[in-house]
Each structure stands twice: as C-alpha cells, then as structure tokens.
Amino acid sequence: MGVYTFVCRSSGDEWTAKQLKGDLEASAATHYELQRRLVAAASAADSAAGVQSSFAMVTPSSAVFQVIIGAVGGGAAIGGGAAAGGAAAGGAAAEAPKAEEKKEEEKEESEDDLGFSLFD
C-alpha cells in the first residue's frame, strides 16, 4: 500500500502540485484535472490494486490531496472524497479515542459503586 500526499497551489490560471515526500509533480488548469493527473502519476508509481483519494481545500488557492494505492475497499473518490479518504487514512486514529472513552466510563462506574446509596 502506498500513500502519496501532495501540496496543491493555485496561481493565476494554473494549479500545481508537489509530493510532500517524493518527486511526483503535476499541473493543470483546474484542481479536478490536477487530481486526475496525480492519481495517474501515483498509480504509475505503485502497481497495487485499488485507489482511494482525498482532496481538501485549505484556502481558496491551496489544498492537500492524498492518494492511497492498494486501499481496502478500492474505488476512487476524486473531487469530494475527503470524508472517505480521511476515514480510511485515519481509521486507526479514530478508534483510539473510542477505547479511551470506554475506559473512562468504566472508571466512573467503579467509583460510584460504593455499596450504598444516598437515597436509601
């Protein structure tokens, strides 16, 4: 599985993207076309099956684009797949807080169980 993260910027009539850690680059007239080119470039660099992508605008002239090759579930979510991409990429991170919440709830229950009630 390969994860490719790109920083995208718009200047005038052109969008450009450079890979955060790597040599992949692309440019296009629109950010939609830029996403297509970046998916093609990442797919050419990694032969695994299944592509998932996530595009998130940071400012009107900058964005972050992530391509995950070999993602579980496959399928491409180009242009608006931020929720899908974020869920797949951050799935493990999202599970960790849930486990902590359960532990906190268990602690609260054990502290309340003192063997008597104030209303008896």
PDB file of C-alpha atoms in Angstrom, residues 5 10 24 39 42 92:
ATOM      1  CA  THR A   5       0.437  13.276  -0.186  1.00  0.00           C
ATOM      2  CA  SER A  10      -3.215  27.819  -7.486  1.00  0.00           C
ATOM      3  CA  LEU A  24       5.959  13.377  -8.157  1.00  0.00           C
ATOM      4  CA  VAL A  39      -3.955   9.756  -9.345  1.00  0.00           C
ATOM      5  CA  ALA A  42       0.677   7.727  -8.221  1.00  0.00           C
ATOM      6  CA  ALA A  92      -6.933   3.662  13.436  1.00  0.00           C
TER       7      ALA A  92
END
